[in-house]
Short mmCIF file of C-alpha atoms and ligand atoms in Angstrom, two decimals:
data_model
loop_
_atom_site.label_atom_id
_atom_site.label_comp_id
_atom_site.label_asym_id
_atom_site.label_seq_id
_atom_site.Cartn_x
_atom_site.Cartn_y
_atom_site.Cartn_z
CA MET A 1 -0.52 9.47 -10.24
CA VAL A 2 2.45 8.39 -9.94
CA VAL A 3 4.85 7.35 -6.74
CA ARG A 4 8.48 7.72 -6.99
CA ARG A 5 12.32 7.52 -5.08
CA LEU A 6 13.84 10.34 -5.43
CA GLU A 7 17.58 9.87 -6.38
CA SER A 8 19.70 9.16 -3.74
CA PRO A 9 21.33 12.68 -2.97
CA ALA A 10 24.54 10.59 -2.55
CA ARG A 11 24.67 10.20 -5.95
CA ALA A 12 23.77 13.39 -7.12
CA PRO A 13 26.75 16.07 -7.62
CA ASP A 14 28.25 18.14 -4.72
CA LEU A 15 26.83 21.89 -4.68
CA ASP A 16 29.32 24.48 -3.80
CA ASP A 17 28.49 28.23 -2.96
CA LEU A 18 28.68 29.24 -7.02
CA ALA A 19 26.62 26.99 -7.74
CA LEU A 20 23.69 27.35 -5.25
CA ARG A 21 24.15 30.95 -6.36
CA GLU A 22 23.58 29.60 -9.99
CA LEU A 23 20.72 27.38 -9.54
CA TYR A 24 19.03 30.07 -7.57
CA GLY A 25 20.03 32.45 -10.16
CA TYR A 26 16.08 35.22 -10.59
CA PRO A 27 14.29 34.63 -13.48
CA PRO A 28 15.75 37.28 -16.31
CA GLU A 29 14.28 40.72 -17.29
CA LEU A 30 11.55 41.11 -14.66
CA THR A 31 9.45 43.36 -15.18
CA ARG A 32 7.66 43.57 -11.27
CA PRO A 33 9.58 42.17 -7.71
CA TYR A 34 9.61 38.65 -7.89
CA VAL A 35 9.43 37.39 -4.82
CA ARG A 36 10.77 34.71 -2.63
CA VAL A 37 10.79 33.55 0.75
CA ASN A 38 13.05 31.51 2.57
CA PHE A 39 12.44 30.32 5.97
CA VAL A 40 13.98 27.36 7.85
CA SER A 41 11.97 25.18 10.37
CA SER A 42 12.33 21.83 12.51
CA VAL A 43 10.49 18.51 11.22
CA ASP A 44 7.37 19.44 13.40
CA GLY A 45 6.82 23.01 11.84
CA ALA A 46 8.48 24.63 14.48
CA ILE A 47 10.43 28.42 13.37
CA THR A 48 11.65 29.22 16.58
CA ASP A 49 13.90 27.01 19.68
CA GLY A 50 13.02 30.18 21.81
CA GLU A 51 13.23 33.05 20.33
CA THR A 52 15.31 32.98 17.90
CA VAL A 53 15.98 30.82 14.80
CA SER A 54 20.04 29.39 16.05
CA SER A 55 19.70 26.05 16.61
CA LEU A 56 17.62 25.68 13.53
CA ALA A 57 20.21 26.40 10.89
CA THR A 58 22.42 24.45 10.07
CA PRO A 59 25.66 24.47 7.91
CA ALA A 60 23.63 23.51 4.76
CA ASP A 61 20.87 26.13 5.73
CA LYS A 62 23.45 28.48 6.57
CA ALA A 63 25.11 28.14 3.06
CA LEU A 64 21.57 28.95 0.97
CA PHE A 65 20.77 31.45 3.31
CA PHE A 66 24.26 33.37 1.99
CA ALA A 67 23.29 32.23 -1.77
CA LEU A 68 19.58 33.15 -1.28
CA ARG A 69 21.00 37.10 0.14
CA ALA A 70 24.12 36.94 -3.02
CA VAL A 71 21.60 36.92 -6.05
CA ALA A 72 19.17 39.69 -4.25
CA ASP A 73 18.69 42.85 -4.78
CA ALA A 74 16.66 43.82 -1.08
CA VAL A 75 15.97 41.92 1.80
CA LEU A 76 13.37 42.13 2.75
CA VAL A 77 12.13 41.42 6.67
CA GLY A 78 9.16 42.32 8.84
CA ALA A 79 10.37 44.28 12.31
CA ALA A 80 9.81 41.67 14.58
CA THR A 81 12.25 38.81 13.54
CA VAL A 82 14.37 41.90 12.90
CA ARG A 83 13.78 42.30 17.03
CA ALA A 84 13.92 39.06 17.71
CA GLU A 85 17.02 38.18 15.38
CA ASN A 86 18.65 41.45 16.17
CA TYR A 87 19.57 41.43 12.53
CA GLY A 88 22.66 43.17 10.93
CA PRO A 89 22.91 44.31 7.61
CA ALA A 90 22.92 41.80 4.55
CA ASP A 91 26.58 42.70 3.65
CA GLY A 92 28.44 39.65 2.18
CA ASP A 93 32.06 39.51 2.54
CA ASP A 94 34.53 41.09 -0.09
CA GLU A 95 34.46 37.09 -2.86
CA VAL A 96 30.83 37.90 -2.79
CA GLN A 97 30.90 41.62 -3.20
CA ARG A 98 33.14 41.36 -5.97
CA TRP A 99 30.69 38.08 -7.22
CA ARG A 100 27.26 40.63 -7.44
CA ALA A 101 28.98 43.35 -9.26
CA ALA A 102 30.88 40.99 -11.94
CA HIS A 103 26.74 39.67 -12.16
CA GLY A 104 25.42 43.22 -12.46
CA LEU A 105 24.39 43.08 -8.75
CA ALA A 106 25.16 46.07 -6.39
CA PRO A 107 28.09 45.49 -4.45
CA ILE A 108 25.41 44.96 -0.69
CA PRO A 109 21.67 43.97 -1.52
CA PRO A 110 19.70 47.37 1.40
CA VAL A 111 17.62 45.87 4.39
CA VAL A 112 14.22 46.18 3.73
CA VAL A 113 11.69 46.17 7.43
CA VAL A 114 8.52 46.31 6.89
CA SER A 115 7.26 48.23 10.44
CA GLY A 116 3.40 49.43 10.47
CA SER A 117 4.71 51.68 13.66
CA ALA A 118 8.59 52.37 12.56
CA GLY A 119 9.31 50.07 15.22
CA ILE A 120 13.10 49.84 14.69
CA GLU A 121 15.93 52.05 16.42
CA PRO A 122 17.80 54.57 15.58
CA ASP A 123 20.31 52.68 17.18
CA ALA A 124 19.91 49.68 16.44
CA ARG A 125 22.82 47.30 14.59
CA LEU A 126 20.85 47.20 11.48
CA VAL A 127 21.07 50.91 11.21
CA THR A 128 24.72 51.78 12.61
CA ALA A 129 26.88 48.78 11.00
CA ALA A 130 24.79 49.17 7.34
CA ARG A 131 27.69 50.43 4.80
CA VAL A 132 24.44 50.58 2.23
CA ALA A 133 21.28 52.72 3.75
CA PRO A 134 18.44 50.45 5.13
CA VAL A 135 14.99 50.75 4.09
CA LEU A 136 12.09 51.05 6.01
CA VAL A 137 8.61 50.98 4.70
CA THR A 138 6.02 51.65 7.29
CA ALA A 139 2.39 53.07 7.71
CA ALA A 140 1.10 57.07 7.50
CA THR A 141 0.18 56.83 10.85
CA ALA A 142 3.57 56.07 12.36
CA ASP A 143 4.79 58.63 14.87
CA PRO A 144 6.25 61.22 12.81
CA GLY A 145 9.14 61.68 15.55
CA ARG A 146 10.71 57.91 15.89
CA VAL A 147 10.23 58.75 11.95
CA ALA A 148 12.42 61.74 11.82
CA ALA A 149 15.08 60.45 13.70
CA LEU A 150 14.89 57.27 11.16
CA GLU A 151 16.02 59.20 8.19
CA ARG A 152 18.49 61.70 10.51
CA ALA A 153 20.24 58.27 11.50
CA GLY A 154 20.14 57.60 7.66
CA VAL A 155 17.46 55.08 7.39
CA ARG A 156 15.60 55.63 4.08
CA VAL A 157 11.49 56.12 5.01
CA VAL A 158 8.62 55.42 2.19
CA ARG A 159 5.25 55.61 4.20
CA SER A 160 2.13 54.33 3.04
CA ALA A 161 -0.93 56.32 1.87
CA GLY A 162 -2.82 54.39 5.23
CA PRO A 163 -2.51 52.89 8.97
CA GLU A 164 -1.05 49.62 7.68
CA VAL A 165 1.28 48.86 4.62
CA THR A 166 -0.83 46.96 1.77
CA SER A 167 1.55 43.97 -0.30
CA ALA A 168 0.57 46.69 -3.03
CA GLU A 169 2.43 49.03 -1.45
CA LEU A 170 4.99 47.08 -0.81
CA LEU A 171 5.40 46.12 -3.92
CA ALA A 172 5.05 49.09 -5.14
CA ALA A 173 7.54 50.63 -2.86
CA LEU A 174 10.02 47.97 -4.12
CA THR A 175 9.34 48.24 -7.71
CA GLY A 176 10.56 53.00 -7.06
CA LEU A 177 13.72 51.45 -5.48
CA GLY A 178 14.14 49.37 -8.67
CA LEU A 179 14.28 46.23 -6.21
CA LEU A 180 13.06 43.46 -8.40
CA ARG A 181 15.26 40.19 -7.00
CA VAL A 182 13.11 40.52 -3.55
CA LEU A 183 14.44 38.05 -1.02
CA CYS A 184 11.89 37.94 2.22
CA GLU A 185 13.38 35.82 4.71
CA GLY A 186 10.30 36.48 6.97
CA GLY A 187 8.50 36.39 9.54
CA PRO A 188 5.29 34.71 9.23
CA THR A 189 3.45 37.70 10.57
CA LEU A 190 4.49 39.26 7.11
CA LEU A 191 4.72 36.33 4.72
CA GLY A 192 1.05 35.31 5.56
CA GLN A 193 0.19 38.75 4.55
CA LEU A 194 2.11 38.05 1.10
CA LEU A 195 0.86 35.16 0.88
CA GLY A 196 -2.95 35.61 1.28
CA ASP A 197 -2.65 38.20 -1.07
CA ASP A 198 -0.59 36.01 -3.95
CA ALA A 199 2.44 38.14 -3.82
CA VAL A 200 4.45 35.21 -3.46
CA ASP A 201 6.05 33.74 -5.75
CA GLU A 202 8.34 31.59 -4.48
CA LEU A 203 8.95 29.67 -0.43
CA CYS A 204 11.84 28.11 -0.18
CA VAL A 205 11.75 25.49 3.56
CA THR A 206 15.04 24.18 4.80
CA THR A 207 13.26 21.33 7.32
CA SER A 208 16.25 20.94 9.89
CA PRO A 209 16.97 16.99 11.17
CA LEU A 210 15.20 17.41 14.17
CA ALA A 211 11.35 18.40 15.98
CA LEU A 212 11.02 20.22 19.02
CA GLY A 213 7.53 20.96 20.23
CA GLY A 214 6.80 23.72 22.23
CA ARG A 215 4.78 26.83 21.63
CA ALA A 216 7.10 28.20 18.16
CA SER A 217 5.24 29.39 15.51
CA ARG A 218 4.90 27.73 11.60
CA ILE A 219 6.74 29.70 8.89
CA ALA A 220 2.96 31.59 8.01
CA HIS A 221 0.10 32.41 10.09
CA SER A 222 -2.67 35.27 8.90
CA PRO A 223 -6.25 35.47 10.26
CA THR A 224 -7.42 34.04 7.78
CA ALA A 225 -6.08 30.83 5.36
CA THR A 226 -5.74 31.23 1.89
CA ARG A 227 -5.13 27.90 -0.35
CA ARG A 228 -2.11 28.58 -2.21
CA PRO A 229 -1.00 25.30 -4.49
CA LEU A 230 2.99 25.01 -5.36
CA ARG A 231 5.15 23.17 -7.59
CA ARG A 232 8.22 22.13 -6.32
CA GLY A 233 11.17 22.62 -7.61
CA HIS A 234 14.91 21.84 -6.69
CA MET A 235 14.63 19.90 -3.09
CA LEU A 236 18.69 19.42 -2.23
CA ALA A 237 19.83 17.43 1.19
CA ASP A 238 23.05 16.97 3.24
CA ASP A 239 24.21 14.12 4.63
CA ASP A 240 23.17 15.63 8.11
CA GLY A 241 19.32 15.09 7.23
CA THR A 242 18.88 18.78 6.14
CA LEU A 243 16.53 18.66 3.47
CA MET A 244 16.27 22.61 1.70
CA VAL A 245 13.22 22.50 -1.16
CA GLN A 246 12.02 24.96 -3.50
CA TRP A 247 8.20 25.37 -3.99
CA ILE A 248 7.41 27.69 -7.09
CA ARG A 249 4.31 29.74 -7.42
CA ASP A 250 3.16 29.55 -10.65
CA ARG A 251 1.34 32.98 -11.19
CA SER A 252 0.55 35.16 -13.84
N1 LIG B 301 12.79 30.04 10.90
C1 LIG B 301 12.45 31.19 10.75
O1 LIG B 301 13.29 30.86 8.95
C2 LIG B 301 12.24 32.59 10.47
C3 LIG B 301 12.23 33.72 10.14
C4 LIG B 301 11.86 34.68 10.13
C5 LIG B 301 11.63 35.08 11.02
N2 LIG B 301 11.39 34.13 12.41
C6 LIG B 301 11.22 34.35 13.46
O2 LIG B 301 10.17 34.91 13.93
C7 LIG B 301 9.83 35.64 14.46
C8 LIG B 301 8.43 36.24 14.85
O3 LIG B 301 7.33 36.15 14.28
P1 LIG B 301 6.44 38.10 13.79
O4 LIG B 301 5.30 37.31 12.56
O5 LIG B 301 6.09 38.38 15.01
O6 LIG B 301 7.35 38.54 12.52
P2 LIG B 301 7.43 39.83 11.26
O7 LIG B 301 6.50 39.18 10.23
O8 LIG B 301 9.19 39.95 11.21
O9 LIG B 301 7.04 41.00 12.35
C9 LIG B 301 6.18 41.20 11.77
C10 LIG B 301 5.80 43.27 12.00
O10 LIG B 301 6.46 43.21 11.25
C11 LIG B 301 5.79 44.48 10.80
N3 LIG B 301 4.60 44.37 10.18
C12 LIG B 301 4.55 43.76 8.73
N4 LIG B 301 4.46 43.31 7.60
C13 LIG B 301 3.17 44.55 8.13
C14 LIG B 301 2.96 45.06 7.83
N5 LIG B 301 2.25 44.94 6.17
N6 LIG B 301 2.56 46.38 7.39
C15 LIG B 301 2.75 46.64 8.46
N7 LIG B 301 3.50 46.57 9.04
C16 LIG B 301 4.02 45.23 9.10
C17 LIG B 301 4.97 44.74 12.43
O11 LIG B 301 5.19 45.13 12.85
P3 LIG B 301 6.03 46.69 13.71
O12 LIG B 301 4.94 46.26 15.38
O13 LIG B 301 6.82 47.09 14.29
O14 LIG B 301 4.87 47.71 13.16
C18 LIG B 301 5.07 43.15 12.40
O15 LIG B 301 3.78 43.28 13.60
C19 LIG B 301 10.83 35.87 15.52
O16 LIG B 301 10.74 34.85 16.40
C20 LIG B 301 11.89 35.51 14.52
O17 LIG B 301 13.13 34.92 15.50
C21 LIG B 301 11.98 33.13 11.99
#
């Protein structure tokens, strides 16, 4: 064991948006989806203040959030998060779109929603404001009327073989769509499943400098616990106390 005091953030160089994008580039020449997950939590582990994350997101967390979107092929999210956060499309501004195109990425990453019940509405902001079709990965048992209405509204639908969407089916859907640089933005149910199936390559966790108490969830939950050792990657900090740590899962 060697315990060291990490270098003072004040002595490290500042990172602007471009530097963050460079730092968080995905591994080159992927042949399978690389699943990066991004969450923000309070120091005491709360992931919401009430229903949403709004008061947890510091300026540095927002900068990282958008930098991670800028380098991803797709934003993957569970349906409850879409509903709770009134999710919109993941369009960046003109500069981000130009940067993406210059780096061989589609200008706008689609949002891929997992919902066994096809539980997003055709008039949800995510659908109506989309310039790139959102994708719904849903179960074979989802109501056909709901699925048809979403397809009419422009949603691309991928159906699983059974009553749930397994991690393998989700990864196969992303592979089939050519979306290998995956950024999963939660929520805890989706992350719990992905961790259980050892389908997470990287966990980016921002700790917001406050404690909340209350009944909020932690970043992952699942019926049973699974031990997944992680290696520490980048460790970033803002002067306001925000800490952003990249945790890497080395798996073959
Ligand atoms: N702090 C953060 O960084 C952060 C990030 C994300 C979310 N959140 C918070 O987390 C809360 C939501 O938590 P949650 O655990 O309920 O969210 P979730 O994982 O986004 O959504 C769970 C729902 O997604 C669908 N789903 C997920 N995996 C599925 C699968 N394998 N097969 C079929 N359906 C699947 C199901 O939707 P259907 O019921 O439609 O079938 C399920 O009810 C919100 O309050 C949100 O604000 C916080």
